Amino acid sequence: MNTPVLVNGEPDGTINATDRGLQYGDGLFETLAVFDGECPWFDQHFARLSWGCDRLAIALTDKSLLWQEVAQCAADQPRAVVKVMLTRGEAGRGYRTVADGKSTRIVMRAPWPDYPAQHWQQGIRLYECHTRLGRNPALAGIKHLNRLEQVLARQEWAQDYAEGLLCDQQDHVIEGVTSNVFVVQKGELMTPDLTHCGVEGLMRNWVLRQASTVGIKTRVGHLQLSDLTQADEVFLTNSLIGLWPLREFKQQQFDVGPMYKQLFNTLIKTYPVYHA
Amino acid sequence: MNTPVLVNGEPDGTINATDRGLQYGDGLFETLAVFDGECPWFDQHFARLSWGCDRLAIALTDKSLLWQEVAQCAADQPRAVVKVMLTRGEAGRGYRTVADGKSTRIVMRAPWPDYPAQHWQQGIRLYECHTRLGRNPALAGIKHLNRLEQVLARQEWAQDYAEGLLCDQQDHVIEGVTSNVFVVQKGELMTPDLTHCGVEGLMRNWVLRQASTVGIKTRVGHLQLSDLTQADEVFLTNSLIGLWPLREFKQQQFDVGPMYKQLFNTLIKTYPVYHA
């Protein structure tokens, strides 16, 4: 069976070349982990999509309709990745937008990425990207379709690293190419401020909330590369992987630390699907 | 007759939703003015497309094949806009690229924009955009498909301005939303440096070359808004309009100046199609 791709509910898997999603990257996306027909973070994905629609003035789609199509794409799969894209829809030539209430809804399934269990157990090797993120508060935080920086960054390394680290044009550490980053120093949990660039990950928000709940001191602010190399522990988050501890960065070795273990254990107690 | 849209030469006008042009804005575009089956700047458009393909490592398409499809789209039209897009093609999930030599070639026609003749004769009103361009040398200069900044900028004004002016995050003047900008002060012709953001327009390059040829002193460098408001004349360029002089910016009035007139006269002598 071919991978299902629904475009506004239709299974032919194509969009018109006049769609602004193609012409300008004028749209948003979400990447959902679906386990046996359940998506533990669907509400949060939809909330971020809705936030992005507000920011870009794109017409939001119906939540229950979207869920129905996500479930249809993931049917009969023990684990599946379902990618949702919502574009501003079709248009004539030119950047000018028309508030016609139309958008294009795309829902597609991809195979589950079978990462090795040691990524969770022993940690990952992290590549330092030369590609820098441009700073633009107008686009920061949301998960929009302008992703050339990530494409260029991902071209920098082969399969010998599980993830790459991105800094912005001012050499602040911002995020991984597909994840957010956390640093532990003397018991304090820190993650980069995303006011100027980066994507506000759902798992990042869960970790910040969870840490506060159990009394861990947290800080969202500017981080430098030296904050990583001098850290007691570092870990990366996204809603497909949960949390991955850092094992090696810039030829320096890291141990899987107690804060990672505590947070990961809480995650798999709440969401057993994340068990490696 | 419907507007023709060719995708890899096929006239159905759709692309697969798995195309990286949609997923990441992973591609390039060119906007061609075609007059009675001739495109005066086709070589320059193709050269910029080729430069963009080098920068992003996208497989370039065959030049004569592309021209054939452009001509097919513009057939029987006295004046037409033909937009060319070239994406990295289809792919599975993830940013990682595969050098498989494939790309998706899209050629589509749009109606000629009937701008009023006074835009050339008396000049235009220019809007000062609040939206800022992010700085990223890795993407600067080329005409890539990540255009959300332009979309947001264009949402700021209605039809009462012919163009909007964009600065970068450091408040340097960079370009118009769809044009490049030139400033004349005491006989010197200046245009912004595009090392960190902006698109290197074909008409911008023509103006710089032409000005040098006739002994006008030119400078490519940093410009501030005050350089515009204190200018003797200002004009905007792109390959659809040629040159437009500035008439009003930030409630200040400008005259159509001698340098605009000189360059515009040279343009229409070389390319009579640009006659307003």
XYZ file of C-alpha atoms in Angstrom:
552
model
C 0.000 0.000 0.000
C 1.260 3.442 -0.857
C 1.813 5.964 1.885
C -1.444 7.830 2.283
C -1.438 11.544 1.488
C -4.678 13.476 1.927
C -5.051 16.948 0.419
C -8.188 18.644 1.741
C -9.377 15.117 2.457
C -8.797 13.828 -1.071
C -6.419 10.884 -1.457
C -4.696 11.824 -4.717
C -1.766 13.384 -2.903
C -1.201 16.366 -5.170
C -1.534 20.121 -4.759
C -1.861 22.765 -7.422
C 1.426 24.406 -8.356
C -0.270 27.758 -7.721
C -0.547 26.926 -3.997
C 1.204 29.531 -1.858
C 2.694 26.756 0.235
C 4.888 25.964 -2.760
C 5.283 29.488 -4.118
C 6.407 31.143 -0.874
C 6.572 28.466 1.827
C 3.440 30.300 2.998
C 2.160 27.815 5.550
C 2.769 25.803 8.698
C 3.428 22.206 9.638
C 3.276 19.786 12.550
C 4.899 16.374 12.886
C 2.789 14.013 14.979
C 3.742 10.730 16.644
C 0.722 8.426 16.494
C 0.726 5.193 18.495
C -2.019 2.636 17.779
C -4.358 5.381 16.666
C -3.589 7.708 19.579
C -1.613 10.943 19.441
C -0.755 11.972 22.999
C 0.065 15.561 21.978
C -2.650 16.274 19.439
C -4.136 19.148 21.464
C -0.732 20.781 21.792
C 0.038 20.326 18.081
C -3.285 21.897 17.207
C -2.690 24.768 19.634
C 0.676 25.557 18.025
C -0.857 25.310 14.551
C -3.565 27.714 15.668
C -0.951 30.112 17.079
C 0.930 29.978 13.762
C -2.292 30.683 11.846
C -2.891 33.730 14.044
C 0.652 34.982 13.493
C 0.546 34.577 9.697
C -3.202 35.277 9.254
C -3.867 31.876 7.671
C -7.338 30.326 8.001
C -7.235 27.570 10.634
C -8.777 24.212 9.807
C -11.424 22.358 11.830
C -9.863 20.428 14.703
C -12.061 17.335 14.594
C -11.768 17.123 10.806
C -7.999 17.305 11.086
C -7.936 14.603 13.747
C -10.157 12.379 11.594
C -7.680 12.645 8.706
C -4.668 12.070 10.961
C -6.343 8.901 12.309
C -7.186 7.792 8.761
C -3.533 8.186 7.683
C -2.230 6.304 10.712
C -4.855 3.519 10.622
C -3.556 0.008 11.425
C -0.075 1.300 12.274
C 1.391 0.488 15.702
C 3.601 3.584 15.366
C 3.476 6.220 12.649
C 4.676 9.730 11.923
C 1.919 11.885 10.483
C 2.915 15.208 9.015
C 0.286 17.925 8.774
C 0.770 20.992 6.574
C -1.602 23.925 6.362
C -0.926 26.486 3.631
C -2.609 29.776 2.738
C -4.070 28.023 -0.299
C -4.046 28.963 -3.950
C -3.523 32.427 -5.298
C -2.622 34.468 -8.305
C 0.781 36.037 -8.794
C 2.182 38.281 -6.070
C 2.798 38.293 -2.330
C -0.458 40.062 -1.490
C -2.817 37.930 0.572
C -6.597 37.813 0.429
C -8.542 36.913 3.564
C -10.821 34.462 1.764
C -10.916 31.944 4.613
C -9.357 29.256 2.422
C -6.338 27.164 3.247
C -4.925 23.892 1.939
C -4.793 21.015 4.426
C -2.298 18.235 3.783
C -2.010 15.134 5.965
C 0.543 12.460 5.140
C 2.066 9.440 6.805
C 5.741 8.592 6.967
C 7.306 5.435 8.406
C 8.358 5.465 12.037
C 12.064 6.363 12.309
C 13.753 3.398 13.951
C 16.409 5.154 15.995
C 18.774 2.842 17.895
C 17.868 2.252 21.560
C 21.304 3.479 22.644
C 20.308 7.025 21.612
C 18.151 7.014 24.757
C 20.372 4.787 26.877
C 23.898 6.035 26.179
C 23.164 9.329 24.424
C 23.947 10.782 21.028
C 26.778 12.447 19.154
C 25.871 16.051 18.303
C 27.312 17.878 15.294
C 28.127 21.601 15.467
C 26.555 23.171 12.360
C 28.300 25.997 10.541
C 24.958 27.086 9.077
C 23.494 29.855 11.201
C 19.863 30.734 11.831
C 18.761 34.188 10.748
C 17.039 36.223 13.458
C 13.486 37.349 12.848
C 10.984 37.747 15.704
C 8.144 37.847 13.159
C 8.782 34.189 12.332
C 10.318 32.884 15.570
C 8.624 30.183 17.604
C 6.121 28.964 15.018
C 6.632 25.930 12.796
C 6.415 27.541 9.359
C 7.337 26.096 5.982
C 10.424 28.277 5.335
C 12.999 25.632 6.227
C 15.964 26.223 3.931
C 18.252 26.937 6.876
C 17.511 23.473 8.256
C 18.026 21.917 4.814
C 21.443 23.585 4.464
C 22.410 22.629 8.012
C 21.428 18.996 7.465
C 23.651 18.867 4.365
C 26.702 19.417 6.559
C 26.974 15.950 8.099
C 26.430 12.323 7.124
C 25.012 9.549 9.313
C 27.682 9.697 12.018
C 25.758 12.189 14.141
C 22.183 11.824 15.391
C 21.537 15.566 15.393
C 23.102 18.935 14.567
C 23.251 22.032 16.774
C 22.271 25.414 15.378
C 23.413 28.819 16.574
C 22.046 32.133 15.358
C 23.954 34.887 13.565
C 25.137 36.212 16.940
C 26.520 32.785 17.943
C 23.825 32.130 20.512
C 22.916 28.462 20.780
C 19.278 28.132 19.643
C 18.219 24.544 18.965
C 18.930 21.284 17.203
C 17.983 20.984 13.527
C 14.915 18.944 14.562
C 14.900 19.370 18.353
C 15.230 21.770 21.266
C 18.231 21.742 23.568
C 18.551 21.767 27.373
C 21.659 22.338 29.451
C 22.138 21.478 33.138
C 24.670 23.440 35.177
C 24.876 23.105 38.967
C 21.340 21.775 39.206
C 19.821 24.532 37.061
C 18.028 23.591 33.824
C 18.512 26.076 30.985
C 17.187 26.281 27.444
C 17.644 28.973 24.792
C 15.333 31.927 24.450
C 13.427 31.638 21.149
C 12.320 35.251 20.722
C 14.478 35.787 17.640
C 14.582 32.356 16.015
C 13.883 28.689 16.605
C 10.779 26.570 17.027
C 8.920 26.263 20.334
C 8.803 22.493 20.663
C 5.954 20.774 22.486
C 8.391 18.554 24.373
C 10.422 21.652 25.299
C 7.309 23.118 26.894
C 6.539 19.831 28.664
C 10.072 19.662 30.093
C 9.930 23.278 31.336
C 6.554 22.713 32.985
C 7.538 19.349 34.440
C 10.805 20.686 35.829
C 8.999 23.577 37.525
C 6.445 21.174 38.973
C 9.113 19.085 40.708
C 11.055 22.116 41.941
C 13.938 22.148 39.454
C 15.198 25.684 38.884
C 14.722 26.586 35.197
C 15.976 29.460 33.083
C 15.157 30.496 29.511
C 17.889 32.779 28.215
C 20.941 33.282 26.055
C 23.248 30.276 25.787
C 26.707 30.063 24.230
C 28.557 27.022 22.939
C 30.701 27.189 26.089
C 27.547 26.633 28.162
C 27.239 23.255 26.465
C 30.867 22.241 26.718
C 30.933 23.238 30.410
C 27.579 21.632 31.208
C 27.016 18.847 33.713
C 24.532 17.351 31.302
C 22.828 18.218 28.025
C 19.776 16.707 26.394
C 17.635 17.243 23.314
C 13.879 17.039 22.975
C 11.167 16.674 20.382
C 7.776 15.017 20.337
C 8.904 12.030 18.257
C 11.914 11.083 20.362
C 10.921 12.442 23.758
C 14.386 13.152 25.228
C 17.870 12.116 24.087
C 20.885 12.697 26.341
C 24.107 14.066 24.867
C 27.081 11.684 24.762
C 29.608 13.591 22.621
C 29.981 17.158 21.394
C 33.101 18.879 20.074
C 35.219 15.835 21.038
C 34.053 16.075 24.615
C 32.268 13.207 26.372
C 29.167 13.539 28.536
C 27.488 11.138 30.929
C 23.796 10.397 30.953
C 22.938 12.565 33.926
C 20.449 12.403 36.779
C 18.208 15.200 35.496
C 17.771 13.471 32.139
C 16.971 10.211 33.929
C 14.452 11.871 36.228
C 12.644 13.670 33.397
C 12.718 10.703 31.040
C 11.315 8.409 33.737
C 8.504 10.874 34.369
C 7.840 11.059 30.620
C 7.527 7.308 30.170
C 5.370 6.987 33.280
C 2.968 9.568 31.802
C 3.386 8.411 28.187
C 4.601 4.777 28.142
C 4.814 4.955 24.330
C 8.118 6.812 24.678
C 9.855 3.768 26.143
C 12.925 3.279 23.969
C -8.300 29.103 -21.838
C -6.892 28.296 -18.422
C -3.547 29.712 -17.462
C -0.979 27.132 -18.499
C 1.057 25.461 -15.774
C 3.680 22.924 -16.799
C 5.202 20.590 -14.201
C 8.195 18.776 -15.638
C 6.624 19.510 -19.005
C 3.240 18.000 -18.138
C 0.237 20.314 -18.363
C -1.789 19.067 -15.385
C -0.440 21.804 -13.115
C -0.045 19.761 -9.933
C 2.905 18.643 -7.872
C 3.093 15.832 -5.354
C 2.586 16.979 -1.768
C 5.845 15.181 -0.924
C 7.789 17.681 -3.052
C 10.439 19.470 -1.019
C 9.447 22.737 -2.647
C 6.252 22.540 -0.594
C 7.666 20.831 2.487
C 10.580 23.199 3.088
C 10.475 25.913 0.431
C 13.456 23.950 -0.882
C 13.816 25.513 -4.297
C 14.300 28.620 -6.419
C 12.244 30.818 -8.686
C 12.521 33.363 -11.461
C 9.901 35.766 -12.757
C 10.292 36.427 -16.479
C 8.828 39.180 -18.631
C 8.074 37.738 -22.069
C 7.155 40.071 -24.933
C 5.778 38.495 -28.135
C 7.664 35.289 -27.450
C 10.929 37.010 -26.523
C 12.459 37.274 -23.063
C 15.227 39.885 -23.163
C 16.770 38.657 -19.911
C 16.443 34.890 -20.249
C 20.218 34.288 -20.122
C 20.500 36.345 -16.929
C 17.519 34.586 -15.328
C 19.054 31.234 -16.138
C 22.442 32.329 -14.793
C 20.887 33.356 -11.461
C 18.924 30.096 -11.321
C 22.143 28.218 -11.943
C 23.914 30.187 -9.199
C 21.063 29.357 -6.797
C 21.298 25.665 -7.718
C 25.030 25.747 -6.946
C 24.441 27.421 -3.599
C 21.694 25.001 -2.496
C 23.048 21.906 -4.335
C 19.879 21.484 -6.389
C 20.103 19.795 -9.802
C 19.899 22.451 -12.544
C 17.521 21.883 -15.429
C 18.392 21.964 -19.129
C 18.440 25.521 -20.467
C 16.920 24.901 -23.886
C 14.210 22.683 -22.409
C 13.348 25.428 -19.928
C 13.206 28.043 -22.662
C 10.961 25.797 -24.757
C 8.490 25.529 -21.860
C 8.628 29.262 -21.128
C 7.857 29.973 -24.791
C 5.030 27.417 -24.734
C 3.463 29.111 -21.692
C 3.735 32.578 -23.220
C 2.580 31.573 -26.724
C 0.282 34.081 -28.479
C 0.647 36.648 -25.666
C 1.884 40.160 -26.517
C 3.106 40.495 -22.912
C 3.176 37.804 -20.248
C 4.755 37.064 -16.906
C 6.155 33.551 -16.743
C 7.179 32.242 -13.359
C 9.704 29.418 -13.222
C 10.217 27.363 -10.067
C 12.835 24.669 -9.630
C 12.609 22.543 -6.475
C 14.806 19.781 -5.077
C 12.069 17.326 -6.044
C 10.303 14.659 -4.040
C 11.654 13.074 -0.920
C 10.796 11.080 2.162
C 10.509 12.626 5.595
C 13.415 14.680 6.949
C 15.672 17.536 5.936
C 18.469 15.286 4.648
C 19.083 15.681 0.922
C 20.071 13.007 -1.576
C 22.106 13.992 -4.612
C 19.947 12.019 -7.044
C 20.106 14.615 -9.815
C 16.338 15.076 -9.736
C 14.500 18.346 -9.438
C 10.948 19.494 -10.154
C 10.566 22.109 -12.881
C 7.446 24.285 -12.831
C 6.645 26.878 -15.486
C 3.471 28.926 -15.248
C 2.013 32.002 -16.878
C 0.386 34.910 -15.090
C -1.320 37.914 -16.682
C 0.757 41.001 -17.321
C 0.387 43.449 -14.412
C -1.086 46.632 -15.858
C 0.638 49.239 -13.753
C -0.421 52.825 -14.436
C 1.830 54.779 -16.796
C 2.317 57.471 -14.145
C 4.402 55.019 -12.094
C 7.121 55.592 -14.693
C 6.287 59.184 -15.507
C 5.603 60.774 -12.104
C 6.936 58.118 -9.769
C 5.480 55.956 -7.035
C 4.518 56.162 -3.374
C 6.725 53.856 -1.292
C 5.559 52.315 1.990
C 7.992 51.835 4.890
C 7.518 48.231 6.059
C 7.723 47.349 9.749
C 8.557 43.756 8.825
C 12.312 43.263 8.889
C 14.461 40.896 6.843
C 16.464 38.347 8.791
C 20.172 38.305 7.980
C 21.654 35.109 6.612
C 24.565 35.140 4.152
C 23.855 31.477 3.312
C 20.592 32.520 1.652
C 21.344 36.101 0.587
C 21.337 37.113 -3.061
C 19.582 34.081 -4.531
C 15.873 33.920 -5.348
C 14.819 31.014 -3.134
C 11.311 29.886 -2.195
C 11.432 30.918 1.507
C 9.399 34.102 1.116
C 7.377 34.456 4.317
C 9.097 37.734 5.164
C 7.846 39.214 1.887
C 4.347 37.796 2.514
C 4.213 39.411 5.965
C 5.583 42.691 4.637
C 3.017 42.784 1.834
C 0.209 42.345 4.377
C 1.079 45.704 5.890
C -0.385 47.984 3.230
C -3.347 48.102 0.847
C -3.372 49.417 -2.721
C -2.343 52.977 -1.887
C 1.373 52.287 -2.325
C 3.032 50.739 -5.375
C 5.834 49.117 -3.354
C 7.121 48.613 0.193
C 10.644 49.195 1.477
C 12.367 46.533 3.586
C 15.149 47.044 6.117
C 17.054 44.274 7.856
C 17.179 43.557 11.593
C 19.928 46.169 11.943
C 17.807 48.848 10.222
C 19.864 48.876 7.062
C 17.798 49.565 3.960
C 17.960 46.406 1.801
C 15.374 46.362 -0.992
C 11.761 46.715 -1.998
C 9.425 43.758 -1.430
C 9.668 42.960 -5.158
C 12.430 45.302 -6.318
C 15.898 46.685 -5.638
C 16.455 50.258 -4.567
C 18.866 52.963 -5.780
C 19.664 56.285 -4.149
C 21.334 59.287 -5.785
C 23.229 61.766 -3.623
C 25.419 64.492 -5.132
C 25.761 62.612 -8.403
C 26.735 59.311 -6.780
C 24.525 56.254 -7.351
C 24.221 53.962 -4.346
C 22.446 50.668 -3.748
C 22.426 48.409 -0.665
C 24.956 45.671 -0.118
C 23.181 42.284 -0.307
C 25.737 40.111 1.490
C 23.407 39.396 4.415
C 19.945 39.482 2.853
C 18.028 40.537 -0.219
C 17.802 39.346 -3.801
C 20.329 40.323 -6.473
C 17.994 41.628 -9.138
C 18.867 41.408 -12.823
C 17.829 45.007 -13.377
C 19.954 46.062 -10.393
C 22.965 44.486 -12.072
C 22.100 46.136 -15.384
C 21.820 49.576 -13.732
C 25.167 49.142 -11.924
C 26.905 48.081 -15.143
C 25.225 50.747 -17.236
C 26.054 53.496 -14.743
C 29.726 52.462 -14.691
C 29.802 52.399 -18.474
C 28.680 56.015 -18.749
C 30.978 57.215 -15.952
C 28.467 57.565 -13.105
C 30.144 56.973 -9.758
C 28.509 53.936 -8.081
C 28.716 52.519 -4.577
C 27.342 49.303 -3.079
C 27.216 49.628 0.692
C 25.196 50.167 3.829
C 22.229 52.499 3.475
C 19.987 53.938 6.201
C 16.475 55.333 5.893
C 17.987 58.822 6.215
C 19.942 58.158 3.014
C 16.603 57.889 1.244
C 14.940 60.875 2.854
C 18.035 63.017 2.146
C 18.488 61.728 -1.397
C 18.383 63.864 -4.522
C 16.532 61.030 -6.227
C 15.508 57.451 -5.538
C 14.358 54.741 -7.912
C 13.372 51.089 -7.789
C 14.180 48.345 -10.265
C 13.069 44.898 -11.304
C 12.958 43.057 -14.582
C 9.176 43.412 -15.014
C 8.978 47.159 -14.453
C 12.438 48.251 -15.497
C 12.824 51.380 -13.333
C 10.293 53.356 -11.302
C 11.222 56.722 -9.789
C 10.193 57.557 -6.223
C 7.584 60.282 -5.810
C 6.707 60.033 -2.092
C 8.241 58.357 0.950
C 7.582 59.120 4.620
C 5.473 62.146 3.652
C 8.342 63.610 1.683
C 8.065 64.437 -2.010
C 10.673 63.617 -4.641
C 11.110 64.764 -8.213
C 11.757 62.464 -11.118
C 15.461 63.134 -11.382
C 17.994 63.344 -14.203
C 19.769 60.094 -13.345
C 16.509 58.138 -13.508
C 15.687 59.774 -16.839
C 19.123 59.020 -18.260
C 19.062 55.361 -17.202
C 15.445 54.809 -18.208
C 16.079 56.307 -21.640
C 19.050 54.024 -22.107
C 16.933 51.052 -21.020
C 14.157 51.718 -23.509
C 16.652 52.365 -26.275
C 18.191 48.944 -25.617
C 14.889 47.217 -24.756
C 11.986 49.163 -26.309
C 9.547 46.761 -24.604
C 10.033 48.702 -21.373
C 8.362 51.788 -22.783
C 5.681 52.657 -20.236
